[in-house]
Coordinates of C-alpha atoms and ligand atoms in Angstrom, one line a residue:
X1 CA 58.1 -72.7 -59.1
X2 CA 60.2 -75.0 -57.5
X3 CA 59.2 -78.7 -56.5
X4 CA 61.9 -80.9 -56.4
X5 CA 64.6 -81.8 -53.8
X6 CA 67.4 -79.5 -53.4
X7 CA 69.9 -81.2 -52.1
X8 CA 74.3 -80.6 -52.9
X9 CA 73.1 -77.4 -54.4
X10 CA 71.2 -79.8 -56.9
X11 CA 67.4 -80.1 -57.7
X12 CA 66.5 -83.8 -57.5
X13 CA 63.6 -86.1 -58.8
X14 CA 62.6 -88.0 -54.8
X15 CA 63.7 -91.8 -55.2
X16 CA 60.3 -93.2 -55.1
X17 CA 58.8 -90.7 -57.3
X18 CA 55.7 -89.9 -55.0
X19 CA 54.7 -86.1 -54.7
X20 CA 52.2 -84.0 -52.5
X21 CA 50.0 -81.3 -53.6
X22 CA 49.9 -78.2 -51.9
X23 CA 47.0 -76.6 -51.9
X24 CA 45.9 -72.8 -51.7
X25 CA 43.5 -72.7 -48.6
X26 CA 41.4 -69.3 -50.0
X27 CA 40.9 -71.2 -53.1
X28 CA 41.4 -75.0 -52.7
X29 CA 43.2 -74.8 -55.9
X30 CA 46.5 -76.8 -56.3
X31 CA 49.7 -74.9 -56.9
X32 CA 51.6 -76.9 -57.2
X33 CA 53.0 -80.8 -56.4
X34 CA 55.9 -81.1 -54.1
X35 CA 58.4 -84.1 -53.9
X36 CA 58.3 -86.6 -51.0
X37 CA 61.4 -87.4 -49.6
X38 CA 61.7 -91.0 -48.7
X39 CA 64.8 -92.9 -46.8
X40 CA 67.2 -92.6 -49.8
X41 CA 66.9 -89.1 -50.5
X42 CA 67.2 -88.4 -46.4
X43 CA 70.1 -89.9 -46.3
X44 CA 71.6 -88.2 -49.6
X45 CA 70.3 -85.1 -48.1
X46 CA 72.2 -86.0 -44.7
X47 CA 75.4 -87.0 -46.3
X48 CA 76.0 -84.0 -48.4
X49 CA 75.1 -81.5 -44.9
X50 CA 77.9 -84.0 -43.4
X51 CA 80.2 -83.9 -45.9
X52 CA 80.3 -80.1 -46.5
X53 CA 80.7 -79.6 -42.6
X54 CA 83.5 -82.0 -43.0
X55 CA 85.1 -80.8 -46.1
X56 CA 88.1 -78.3 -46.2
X57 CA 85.9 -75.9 -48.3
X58 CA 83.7 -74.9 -45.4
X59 CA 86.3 -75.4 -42.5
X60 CA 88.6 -72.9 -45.0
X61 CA 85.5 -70.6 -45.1
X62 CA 86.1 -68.0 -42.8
X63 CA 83.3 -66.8 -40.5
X64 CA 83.4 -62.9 -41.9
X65 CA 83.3 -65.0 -45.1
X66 CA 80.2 -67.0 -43.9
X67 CA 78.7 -63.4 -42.8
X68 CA 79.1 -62.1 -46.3
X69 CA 77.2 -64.9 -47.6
X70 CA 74.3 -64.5 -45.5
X71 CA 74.3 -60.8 -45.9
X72 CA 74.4 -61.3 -49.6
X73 CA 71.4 -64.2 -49.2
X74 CA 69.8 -61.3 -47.0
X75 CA 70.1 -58.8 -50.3
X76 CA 68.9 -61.4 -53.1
X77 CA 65.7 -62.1 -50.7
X78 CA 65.0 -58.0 -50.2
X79 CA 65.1 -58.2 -54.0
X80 CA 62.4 -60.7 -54.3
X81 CA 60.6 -59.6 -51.4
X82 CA 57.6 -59.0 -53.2
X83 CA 57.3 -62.7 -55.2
X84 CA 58.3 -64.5 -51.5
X85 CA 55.1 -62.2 -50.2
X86 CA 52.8 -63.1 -52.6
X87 CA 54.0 -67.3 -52.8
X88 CA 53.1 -67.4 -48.7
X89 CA 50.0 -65.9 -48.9
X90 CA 49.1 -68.2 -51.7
X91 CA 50.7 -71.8 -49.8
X92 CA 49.4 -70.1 -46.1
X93 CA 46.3 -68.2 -46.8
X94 CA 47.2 -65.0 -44.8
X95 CA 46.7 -61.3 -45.8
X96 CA 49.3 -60.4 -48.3
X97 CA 50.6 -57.3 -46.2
X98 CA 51.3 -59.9 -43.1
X99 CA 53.6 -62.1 -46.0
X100 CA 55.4 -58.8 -46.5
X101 CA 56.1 -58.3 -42.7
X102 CA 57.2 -62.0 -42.7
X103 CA 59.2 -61.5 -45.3
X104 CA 61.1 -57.9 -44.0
X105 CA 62.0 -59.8 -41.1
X106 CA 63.7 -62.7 -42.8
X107 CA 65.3 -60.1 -44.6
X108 CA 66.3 -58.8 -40.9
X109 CA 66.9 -62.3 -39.7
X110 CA 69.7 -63.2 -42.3
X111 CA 71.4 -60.2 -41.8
X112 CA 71.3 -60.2 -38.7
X113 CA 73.3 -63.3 -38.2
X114 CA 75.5 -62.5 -40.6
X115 CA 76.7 -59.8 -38.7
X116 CA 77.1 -62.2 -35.7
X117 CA 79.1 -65.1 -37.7
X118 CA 82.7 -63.6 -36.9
X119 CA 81.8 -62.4 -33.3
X120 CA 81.3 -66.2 -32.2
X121 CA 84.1 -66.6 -29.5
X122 CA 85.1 -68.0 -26.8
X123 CA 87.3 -67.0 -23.5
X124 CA 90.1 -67.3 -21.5
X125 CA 89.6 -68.9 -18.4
X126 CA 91.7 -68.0 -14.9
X127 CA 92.3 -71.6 -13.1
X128 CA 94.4 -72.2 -10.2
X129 CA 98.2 -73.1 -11.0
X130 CA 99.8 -72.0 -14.2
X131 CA 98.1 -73.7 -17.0
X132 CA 96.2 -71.6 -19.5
X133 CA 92.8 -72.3 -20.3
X134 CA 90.5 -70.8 -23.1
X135 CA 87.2 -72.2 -24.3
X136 CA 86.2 -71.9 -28.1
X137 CA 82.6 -72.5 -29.6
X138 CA 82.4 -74.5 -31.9
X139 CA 79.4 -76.0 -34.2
X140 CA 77.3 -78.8 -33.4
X141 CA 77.5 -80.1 -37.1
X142 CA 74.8 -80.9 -39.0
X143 CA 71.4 -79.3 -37.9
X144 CA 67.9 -80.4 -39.3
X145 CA 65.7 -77.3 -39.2
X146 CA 62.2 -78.5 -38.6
X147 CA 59.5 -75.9 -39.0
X148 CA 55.4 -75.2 -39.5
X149 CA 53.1 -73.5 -42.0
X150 CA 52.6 -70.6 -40.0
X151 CA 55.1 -68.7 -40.6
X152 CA 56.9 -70.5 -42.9
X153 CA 59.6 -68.8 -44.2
X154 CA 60.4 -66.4 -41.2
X155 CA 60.7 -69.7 -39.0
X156 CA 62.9 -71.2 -41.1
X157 CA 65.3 -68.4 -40.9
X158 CA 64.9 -68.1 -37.6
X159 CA 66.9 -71.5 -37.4
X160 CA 69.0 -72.0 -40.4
X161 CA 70.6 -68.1 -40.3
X162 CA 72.2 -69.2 -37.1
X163 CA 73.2 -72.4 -37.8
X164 CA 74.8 -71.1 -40.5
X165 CA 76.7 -68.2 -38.7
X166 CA 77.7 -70.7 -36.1
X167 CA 79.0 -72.7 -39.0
X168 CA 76.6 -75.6 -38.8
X169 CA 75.3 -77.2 -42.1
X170 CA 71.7 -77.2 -42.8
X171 CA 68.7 -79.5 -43.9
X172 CA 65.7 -77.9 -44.1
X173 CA 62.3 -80.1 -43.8
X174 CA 59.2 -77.4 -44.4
X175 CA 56.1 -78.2 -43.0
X176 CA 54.2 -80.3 -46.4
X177 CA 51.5 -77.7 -46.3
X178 CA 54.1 -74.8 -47.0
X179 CA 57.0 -75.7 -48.9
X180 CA 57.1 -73.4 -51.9
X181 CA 59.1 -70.4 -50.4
X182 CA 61.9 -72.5 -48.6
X183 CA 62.3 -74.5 -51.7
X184 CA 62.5 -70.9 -53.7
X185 CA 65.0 -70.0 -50.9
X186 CA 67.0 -72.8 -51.8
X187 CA 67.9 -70.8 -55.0
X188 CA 68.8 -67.6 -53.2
X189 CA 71.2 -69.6 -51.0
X190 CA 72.8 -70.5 -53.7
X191 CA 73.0 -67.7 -55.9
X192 CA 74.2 -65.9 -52.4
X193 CA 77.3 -68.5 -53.0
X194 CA 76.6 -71.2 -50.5
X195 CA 79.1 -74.7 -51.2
X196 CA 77.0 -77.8 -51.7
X197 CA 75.5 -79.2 -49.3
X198 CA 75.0 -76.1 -46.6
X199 CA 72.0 -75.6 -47.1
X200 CA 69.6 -78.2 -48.2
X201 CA 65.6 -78.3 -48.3
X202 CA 63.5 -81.5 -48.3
X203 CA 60.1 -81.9 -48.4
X204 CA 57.4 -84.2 -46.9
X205 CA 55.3 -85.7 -44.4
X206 CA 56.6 -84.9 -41.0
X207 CA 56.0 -88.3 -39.7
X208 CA 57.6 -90.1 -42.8
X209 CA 60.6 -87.5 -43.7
X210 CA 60.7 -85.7 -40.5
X211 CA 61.1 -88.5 -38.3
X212 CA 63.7 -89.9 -40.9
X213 CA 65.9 -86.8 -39.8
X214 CA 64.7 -87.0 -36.1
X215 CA 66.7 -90.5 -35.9
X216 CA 69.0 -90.0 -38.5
X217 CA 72.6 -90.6 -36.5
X218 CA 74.1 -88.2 -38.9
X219 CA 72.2 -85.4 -37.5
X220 CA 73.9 -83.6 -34.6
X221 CA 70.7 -81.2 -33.6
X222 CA 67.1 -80.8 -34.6
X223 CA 66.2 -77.6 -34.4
X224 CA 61.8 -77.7 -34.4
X225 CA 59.4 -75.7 -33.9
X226 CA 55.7 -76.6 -33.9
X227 CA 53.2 -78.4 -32.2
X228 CA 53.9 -79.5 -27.9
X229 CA 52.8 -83.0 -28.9
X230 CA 55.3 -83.5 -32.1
X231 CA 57.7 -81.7 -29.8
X232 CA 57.9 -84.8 -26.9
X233 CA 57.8 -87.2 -29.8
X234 CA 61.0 -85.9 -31.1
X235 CA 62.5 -84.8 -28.0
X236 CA 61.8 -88.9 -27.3
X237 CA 62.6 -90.3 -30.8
X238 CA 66.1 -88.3 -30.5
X239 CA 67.6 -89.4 -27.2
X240 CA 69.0 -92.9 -28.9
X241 CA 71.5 -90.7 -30.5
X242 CA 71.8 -88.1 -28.0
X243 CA 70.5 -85.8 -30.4
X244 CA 71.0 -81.9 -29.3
X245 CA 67.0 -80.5 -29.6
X246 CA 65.3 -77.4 -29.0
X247 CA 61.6 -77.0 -29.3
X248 CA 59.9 -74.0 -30.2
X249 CA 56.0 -75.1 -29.0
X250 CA 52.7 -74.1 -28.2
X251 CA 50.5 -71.6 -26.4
X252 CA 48.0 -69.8 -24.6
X253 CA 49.2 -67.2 -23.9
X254 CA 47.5 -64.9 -21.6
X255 CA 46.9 -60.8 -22.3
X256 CA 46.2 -58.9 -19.1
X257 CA 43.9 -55.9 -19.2
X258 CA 43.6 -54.0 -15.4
X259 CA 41.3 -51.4 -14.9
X260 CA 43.4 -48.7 -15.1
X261 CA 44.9 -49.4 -18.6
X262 CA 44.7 -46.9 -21.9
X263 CA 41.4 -49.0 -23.3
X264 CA 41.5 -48.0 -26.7
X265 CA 44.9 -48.8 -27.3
X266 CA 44.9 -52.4 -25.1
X267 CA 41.1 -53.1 -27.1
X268 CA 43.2 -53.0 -30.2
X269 CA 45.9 -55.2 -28.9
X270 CA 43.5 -57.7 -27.7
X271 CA 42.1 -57.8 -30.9
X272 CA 45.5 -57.8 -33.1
X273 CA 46.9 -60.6 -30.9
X274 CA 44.2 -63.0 -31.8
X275 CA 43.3 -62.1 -35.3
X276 CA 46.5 -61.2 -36.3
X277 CA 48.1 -64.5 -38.8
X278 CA 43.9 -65.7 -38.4
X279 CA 45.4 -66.4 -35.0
X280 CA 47.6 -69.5 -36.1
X281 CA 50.6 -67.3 -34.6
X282 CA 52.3 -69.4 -31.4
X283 CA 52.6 -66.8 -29.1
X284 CA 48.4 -65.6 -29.5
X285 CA 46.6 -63.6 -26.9
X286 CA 44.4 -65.7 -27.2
X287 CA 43.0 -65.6 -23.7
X288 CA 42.4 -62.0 -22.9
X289 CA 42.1 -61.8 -18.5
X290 CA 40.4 -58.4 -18.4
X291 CA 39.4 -56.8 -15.0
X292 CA 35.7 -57.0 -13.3
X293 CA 35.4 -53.2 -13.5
X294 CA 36.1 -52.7 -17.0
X295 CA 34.6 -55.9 -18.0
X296 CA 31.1 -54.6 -19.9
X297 CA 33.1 -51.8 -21.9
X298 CA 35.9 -54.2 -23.2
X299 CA 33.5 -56.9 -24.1
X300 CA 31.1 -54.1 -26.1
X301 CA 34.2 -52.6 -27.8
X302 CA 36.1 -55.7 -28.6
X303 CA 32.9 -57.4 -30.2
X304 CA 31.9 -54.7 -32.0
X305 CA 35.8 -54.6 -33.5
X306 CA 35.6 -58.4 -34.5
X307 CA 32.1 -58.1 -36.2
X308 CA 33.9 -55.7 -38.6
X309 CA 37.2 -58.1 -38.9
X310 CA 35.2 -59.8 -41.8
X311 CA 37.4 -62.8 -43.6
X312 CA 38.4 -61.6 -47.0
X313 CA 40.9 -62.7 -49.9
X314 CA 44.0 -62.6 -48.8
X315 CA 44.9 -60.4 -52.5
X316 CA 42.5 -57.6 -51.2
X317 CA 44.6 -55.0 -50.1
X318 CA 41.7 -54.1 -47.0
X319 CA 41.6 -58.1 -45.7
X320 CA 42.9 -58.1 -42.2
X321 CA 41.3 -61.4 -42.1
X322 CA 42.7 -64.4 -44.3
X323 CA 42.0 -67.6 -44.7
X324 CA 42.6 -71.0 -42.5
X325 CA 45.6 -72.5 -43.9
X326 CA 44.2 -76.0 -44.4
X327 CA 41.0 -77.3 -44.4
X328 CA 42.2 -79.9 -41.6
X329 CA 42.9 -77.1 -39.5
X330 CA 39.9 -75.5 -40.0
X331 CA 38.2 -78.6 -38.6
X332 CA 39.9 -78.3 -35.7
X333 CA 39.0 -74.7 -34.9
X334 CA 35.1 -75.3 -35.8
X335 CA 35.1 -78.2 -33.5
X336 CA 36.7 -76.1 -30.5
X337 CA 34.1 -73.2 -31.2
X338 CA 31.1 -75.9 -30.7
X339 CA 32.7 -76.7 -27.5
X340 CA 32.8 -73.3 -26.7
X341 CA 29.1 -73.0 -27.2
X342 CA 28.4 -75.1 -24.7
X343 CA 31.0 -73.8 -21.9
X344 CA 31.0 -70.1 -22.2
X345 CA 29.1 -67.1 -24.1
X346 CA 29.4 -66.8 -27.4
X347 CA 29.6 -62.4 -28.4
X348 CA 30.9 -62.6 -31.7
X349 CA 31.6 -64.8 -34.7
X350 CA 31.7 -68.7 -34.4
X351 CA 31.4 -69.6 -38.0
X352 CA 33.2 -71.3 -40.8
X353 CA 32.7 -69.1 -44.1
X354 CA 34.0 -68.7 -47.5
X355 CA 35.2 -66.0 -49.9
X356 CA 33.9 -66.2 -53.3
X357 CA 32.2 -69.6 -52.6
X358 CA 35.7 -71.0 -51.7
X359 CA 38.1 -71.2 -48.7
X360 CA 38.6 -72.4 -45.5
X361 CA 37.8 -69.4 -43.7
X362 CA 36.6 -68.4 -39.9
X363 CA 35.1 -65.3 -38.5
X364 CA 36.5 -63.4 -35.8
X365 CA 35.3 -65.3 -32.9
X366 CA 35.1 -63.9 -28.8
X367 CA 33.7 -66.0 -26.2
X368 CA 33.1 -64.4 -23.0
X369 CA 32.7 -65.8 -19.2
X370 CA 35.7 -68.4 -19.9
X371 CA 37.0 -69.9 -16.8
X372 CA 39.6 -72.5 -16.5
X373 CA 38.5 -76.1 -16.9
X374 CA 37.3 -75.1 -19.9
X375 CA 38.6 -76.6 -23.3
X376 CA 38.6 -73.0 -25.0
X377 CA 40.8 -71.7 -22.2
X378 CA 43.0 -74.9 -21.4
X379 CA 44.5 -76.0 -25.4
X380 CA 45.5 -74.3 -27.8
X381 CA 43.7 -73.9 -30.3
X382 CA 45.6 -72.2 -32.8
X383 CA 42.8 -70.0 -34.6
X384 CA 41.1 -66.6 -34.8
X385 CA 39.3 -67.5 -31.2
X386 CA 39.5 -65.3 -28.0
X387 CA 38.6 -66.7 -24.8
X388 CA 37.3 -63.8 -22.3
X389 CA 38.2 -64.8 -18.4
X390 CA 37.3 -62.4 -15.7
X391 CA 39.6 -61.6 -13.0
X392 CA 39.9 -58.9 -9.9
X393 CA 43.6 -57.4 -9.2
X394 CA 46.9 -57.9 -9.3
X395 CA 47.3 -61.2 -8.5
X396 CA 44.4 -62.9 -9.1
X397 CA 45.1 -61.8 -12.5
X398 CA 48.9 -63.3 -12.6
X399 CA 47.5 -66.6 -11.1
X400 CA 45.1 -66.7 -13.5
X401 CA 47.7 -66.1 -16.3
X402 CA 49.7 -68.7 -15.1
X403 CA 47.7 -71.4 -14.8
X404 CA 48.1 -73.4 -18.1
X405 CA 50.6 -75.6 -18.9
X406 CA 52.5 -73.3 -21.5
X407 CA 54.9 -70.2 -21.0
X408 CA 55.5 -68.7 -24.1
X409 CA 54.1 -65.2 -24.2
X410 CA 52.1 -62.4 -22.5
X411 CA 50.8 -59.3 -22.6
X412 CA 49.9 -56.6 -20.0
X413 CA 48.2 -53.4 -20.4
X414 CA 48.3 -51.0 -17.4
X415 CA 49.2 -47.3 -16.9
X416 CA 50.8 -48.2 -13.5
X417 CA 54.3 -49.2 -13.7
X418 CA 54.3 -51.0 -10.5
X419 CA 51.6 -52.9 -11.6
X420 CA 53.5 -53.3 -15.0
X421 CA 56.8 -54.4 -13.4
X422 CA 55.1 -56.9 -10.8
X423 CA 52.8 -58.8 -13.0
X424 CA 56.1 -59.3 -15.7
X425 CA 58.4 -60.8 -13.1
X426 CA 54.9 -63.1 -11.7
X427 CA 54.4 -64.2 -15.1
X428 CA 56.0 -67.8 -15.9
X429 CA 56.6 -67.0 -19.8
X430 CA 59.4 -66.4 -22.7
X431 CA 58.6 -63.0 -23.4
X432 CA 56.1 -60.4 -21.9
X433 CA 54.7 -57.3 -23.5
X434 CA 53.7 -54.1 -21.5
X435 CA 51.4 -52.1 -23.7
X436 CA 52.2 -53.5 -26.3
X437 CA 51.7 -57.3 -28.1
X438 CA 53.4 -59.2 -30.9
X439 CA 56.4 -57.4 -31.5
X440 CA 59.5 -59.4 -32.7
X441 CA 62.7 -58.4 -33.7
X442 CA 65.8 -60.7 -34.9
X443 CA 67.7 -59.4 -31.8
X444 CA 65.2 -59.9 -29.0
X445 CA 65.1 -63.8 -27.9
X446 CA 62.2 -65.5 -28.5
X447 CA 61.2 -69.1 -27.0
X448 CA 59.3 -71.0 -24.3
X449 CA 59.1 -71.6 -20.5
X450 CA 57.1 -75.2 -19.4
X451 CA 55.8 -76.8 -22.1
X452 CA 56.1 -74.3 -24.7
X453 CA 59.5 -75.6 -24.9
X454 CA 63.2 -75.0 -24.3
X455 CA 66.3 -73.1 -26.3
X456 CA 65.3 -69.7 -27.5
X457 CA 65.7 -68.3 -31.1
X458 CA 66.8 -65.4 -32.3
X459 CA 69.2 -62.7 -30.8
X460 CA 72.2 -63.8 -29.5
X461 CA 70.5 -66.2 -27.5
X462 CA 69.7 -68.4 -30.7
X463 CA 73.7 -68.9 -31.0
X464 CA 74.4 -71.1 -27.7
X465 CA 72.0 -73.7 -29.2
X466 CA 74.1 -74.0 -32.5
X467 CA 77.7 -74.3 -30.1
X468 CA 79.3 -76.5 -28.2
X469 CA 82.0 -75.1 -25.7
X470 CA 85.3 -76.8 -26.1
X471 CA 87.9 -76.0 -23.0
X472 CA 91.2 -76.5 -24.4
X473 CA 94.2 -76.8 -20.9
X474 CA 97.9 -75.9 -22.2
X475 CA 100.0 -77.6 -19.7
X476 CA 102.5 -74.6 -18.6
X477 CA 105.5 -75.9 -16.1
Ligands
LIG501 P1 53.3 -80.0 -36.1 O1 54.0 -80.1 -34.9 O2 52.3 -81.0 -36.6 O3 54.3 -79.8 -37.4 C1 55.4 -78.9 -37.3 C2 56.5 -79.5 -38.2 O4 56.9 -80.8 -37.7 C3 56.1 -79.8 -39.7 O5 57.2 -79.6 -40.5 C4 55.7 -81.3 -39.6 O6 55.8 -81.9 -40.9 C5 56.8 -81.8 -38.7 N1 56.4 -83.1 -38.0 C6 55.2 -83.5 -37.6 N2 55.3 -84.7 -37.0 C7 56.6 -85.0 -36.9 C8 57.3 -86.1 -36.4 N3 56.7 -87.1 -35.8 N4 58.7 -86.1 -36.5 C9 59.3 -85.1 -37.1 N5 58.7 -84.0 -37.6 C10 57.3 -84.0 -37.6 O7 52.7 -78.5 -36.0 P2 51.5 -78.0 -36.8 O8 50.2 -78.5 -36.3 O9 51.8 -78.1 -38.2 O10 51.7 -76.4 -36.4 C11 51.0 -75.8 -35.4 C12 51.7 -75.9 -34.0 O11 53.0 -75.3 -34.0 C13 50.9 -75.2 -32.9 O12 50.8 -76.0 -31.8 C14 51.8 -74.0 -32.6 O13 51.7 -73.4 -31.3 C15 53.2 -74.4 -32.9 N6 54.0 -73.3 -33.2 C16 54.9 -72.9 -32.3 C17 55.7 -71.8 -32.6 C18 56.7 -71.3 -31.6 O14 57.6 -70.5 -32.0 N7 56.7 -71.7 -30.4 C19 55.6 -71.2 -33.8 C20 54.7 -71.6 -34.8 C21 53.9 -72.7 -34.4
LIG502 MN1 50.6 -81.1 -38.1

């Protein structure tokens, strides 16, 4: 296992010496101590991104070329599929068949930019008079990739397989509670036959080592995702050096259920967009707006389908429930659930338990009669915790959806495609899902309206925020 810097295609010792553990939230073991990066190693990271954009190596590179690599990174990954799986699930805590969907997609991810790298262009504009105008895109230079324990591998691609198609150079900070499979990307990116100093990973603190990168004037973009509040702090820390930013942040994301909907199938979507990734997944159901009439048989259903979601070992191949991923975190869900009981109705779950006589687990937890006002139904809470709000028709139920200060996702379940089509274009949100909920695919965009954030990832979409447009005039007499 990997645990030192990896920066100019070389694994380091940090500066200063100091290390973090990371620890294994089913078990509270330690697997293993990671290396801090401190100012020096920040900087060496930074200089060898720079000097590898600025070096004839990579401007010779051509982009099919850059393609090829990333397609071959995509291969060497699908070949270790199984050890990436089974190294998130231990650093994350999640059911091991949820690492191997994470992992699939990064697989998808990296070969899916890598079939975009040489179809970056730009055009040719029509002006008045006879010069001749053309606009080319051209990479922002060095971007720090700056990413959570969630999902941590599959976010990370999500930036850095972009970048690199656009023909940006790459640091990578992981968040310090999941840093094993970026650093054990690190190898595949080389082996792939990436130069020094394209791809770099450096781990740490986020406010130590990620704010080092944030003001870093050797940085051209920051590329985050995680938490609203860390989001305005770097959005804020960046603008002395005009720092390009996008900013991938939170939710609560609303998933409507009218009357008239399929119930069986929207029940189990209400449940899998909560539970699914313990609910520590950004884009959540995790308030579920269900209408008056069908109220008593969604609530009876849905709590009878999370008293069975019991939290097991993440190595179980029946666990559909895994563990918190820190014990921090699973704090901060306990103490929202105890506000909860003293707000709204508790039908199901609302306790911290273990596996084995270890972990940092949490049942599957429903709170019904939620209004707004409430904590449960105003922050994010980031855990397996479904707020239950009542609503009656159409547009109560968009107001209702969007009133919170994110935008990220939502879901609607209806037979009536009116309904269906009305309620998506009310909604204030990045993506919406009709009868259906958390789907993802590396060419459908993904990002945040409001507060959730700006720029989007993935898709094409993902590309603009790795560009800059250059018009070049050729003065014609
Ligand atoms: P966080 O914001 O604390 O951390 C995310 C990353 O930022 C980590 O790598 C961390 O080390 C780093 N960081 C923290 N403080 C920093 C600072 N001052 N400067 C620079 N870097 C810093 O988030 P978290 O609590 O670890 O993760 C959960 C949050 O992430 C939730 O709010 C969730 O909604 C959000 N999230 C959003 C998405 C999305 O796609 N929109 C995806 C996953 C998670
Ligand atoms: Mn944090």
């Amino acid at each position: 296992m990997r645990t030192g810097l990896y920066i100019n295609n070389e694994w380091r010792r940090p500066a200063s010496g100091a290390t973090l553990e990371v620890i294994n939230p089913a078990t509270e073991e330690v697997l293993a101590c990671v290396a801090v990066a401190e100012e020096t190693d920040v900087n060496a990271a930074v200089a060898a991104a720079r000097s590898c954009f600025e070096s004839d190596e990579w401007r010779a590179l051509s982009p099919r070329r850059r393609g090829a690599l990333l397609h071959r990174a995509g291969e060497l990954l699908a070949a270790r599929r199984n050890e990436m799986a089974e190294l998130e699930s231990r650093q994350n805590g999640k059911p091991l068949f949820e690492s191997k969907i994470d992992a699939a997609m990064t697989v998808q991810v990296l070969q899916y930019y890598a079939g975009w790298a040489d179809k970056v262009a730009g055009s040719v504009i029509p002006v008045d008079g006879t010069d001749f105008v053309y606009t080319t895109r051209e990479p922002v230079g060095v971007v720090a990739a700056i990413v959570p324990w969630n999902f941590p591998l599959n976010l990370a691609s999500w930036k850095f397989a972009p970048a690199l198609a656009a023909g940006c150079t790459v640091v990578l900070k992981p968040a310090s509670e999941t840093p094993l499979t970026a650093l054990a990307m690190a190898e595949i990116m080389e082996e792939a036959g990436f130069p020094p100093g394209a791809f770099n990973v450096i781990t740490g603190g986020g406010s130590t080592t990620g704010a080092m990168l944030v003001r870093h004037p050797d940085v051209d973009k920051i590329a985050f995702t995680g938490s609203t509040a860390v989001g305005k702090e770097i959005m804020r820390q960046a603008a002395d050096t005009l720092k390009r930013v996008t900013l991938e942040l939170g939710g609560k994301s609303p998933n409507i259920i009218f009357a008239d909907a399929d119930l069986k199938s929207a029940v189990r979507g209400a449940q899998s967009g909560i539970f699914y990734g313990k609910g520590e997944v950004c884009a959540a159901g995790s308030r579920l707006l269900v209408e008056k009439s069908v109220h008593d048989q969604v609530i009876e259903q849905l709590a009878a389908r999370a008293r069975k979601l019991v939290p097991g070992d993440p190595f179980d191949s029946n666990t559909r429930l895994g563990a918190i991923a820190s014990k921090q975190r699973q704090d901060a869900v306990l103490s929202y659930i105890e506000a909860g009981k003293g707000e709204a109705t508790l039908v199901a779950g609302g306790n911290a338990t273990t596996v084995n006589g270890k972990g940092y687990f949490i049942e599957a937890t429903v709170f019904d009669d939620a209004r707004p006002g409430m904590r449960i139904v105003d922050e994010e809470i980031f855990g397996p915790v479904l707020s239950v709000i009542t609503f009656d028709g159409l547009e109560e139920g968009v107001q209702l959806a969007n009133q919170t200060v994110y935008g990220l996702a939502a879901g609607i379940w209806t037979r009536d495609i009116q309904k269906a089509f009305e309620a998506a274009r009310g909604i204030r949100a990045g993506t919406v899902w009709v009868n259906t909920y958390n789907l993802y695919d590396a060419a459908a965009p993904f990002g945040g309206f409001k507060d959730s954030g700006f720029g989007r990832d993935l898709g094409r979409e993902a590309l603009h925020g790795y560009t800059e447009a250059k018009t070049v005039w050729m003065g014609l007499q």
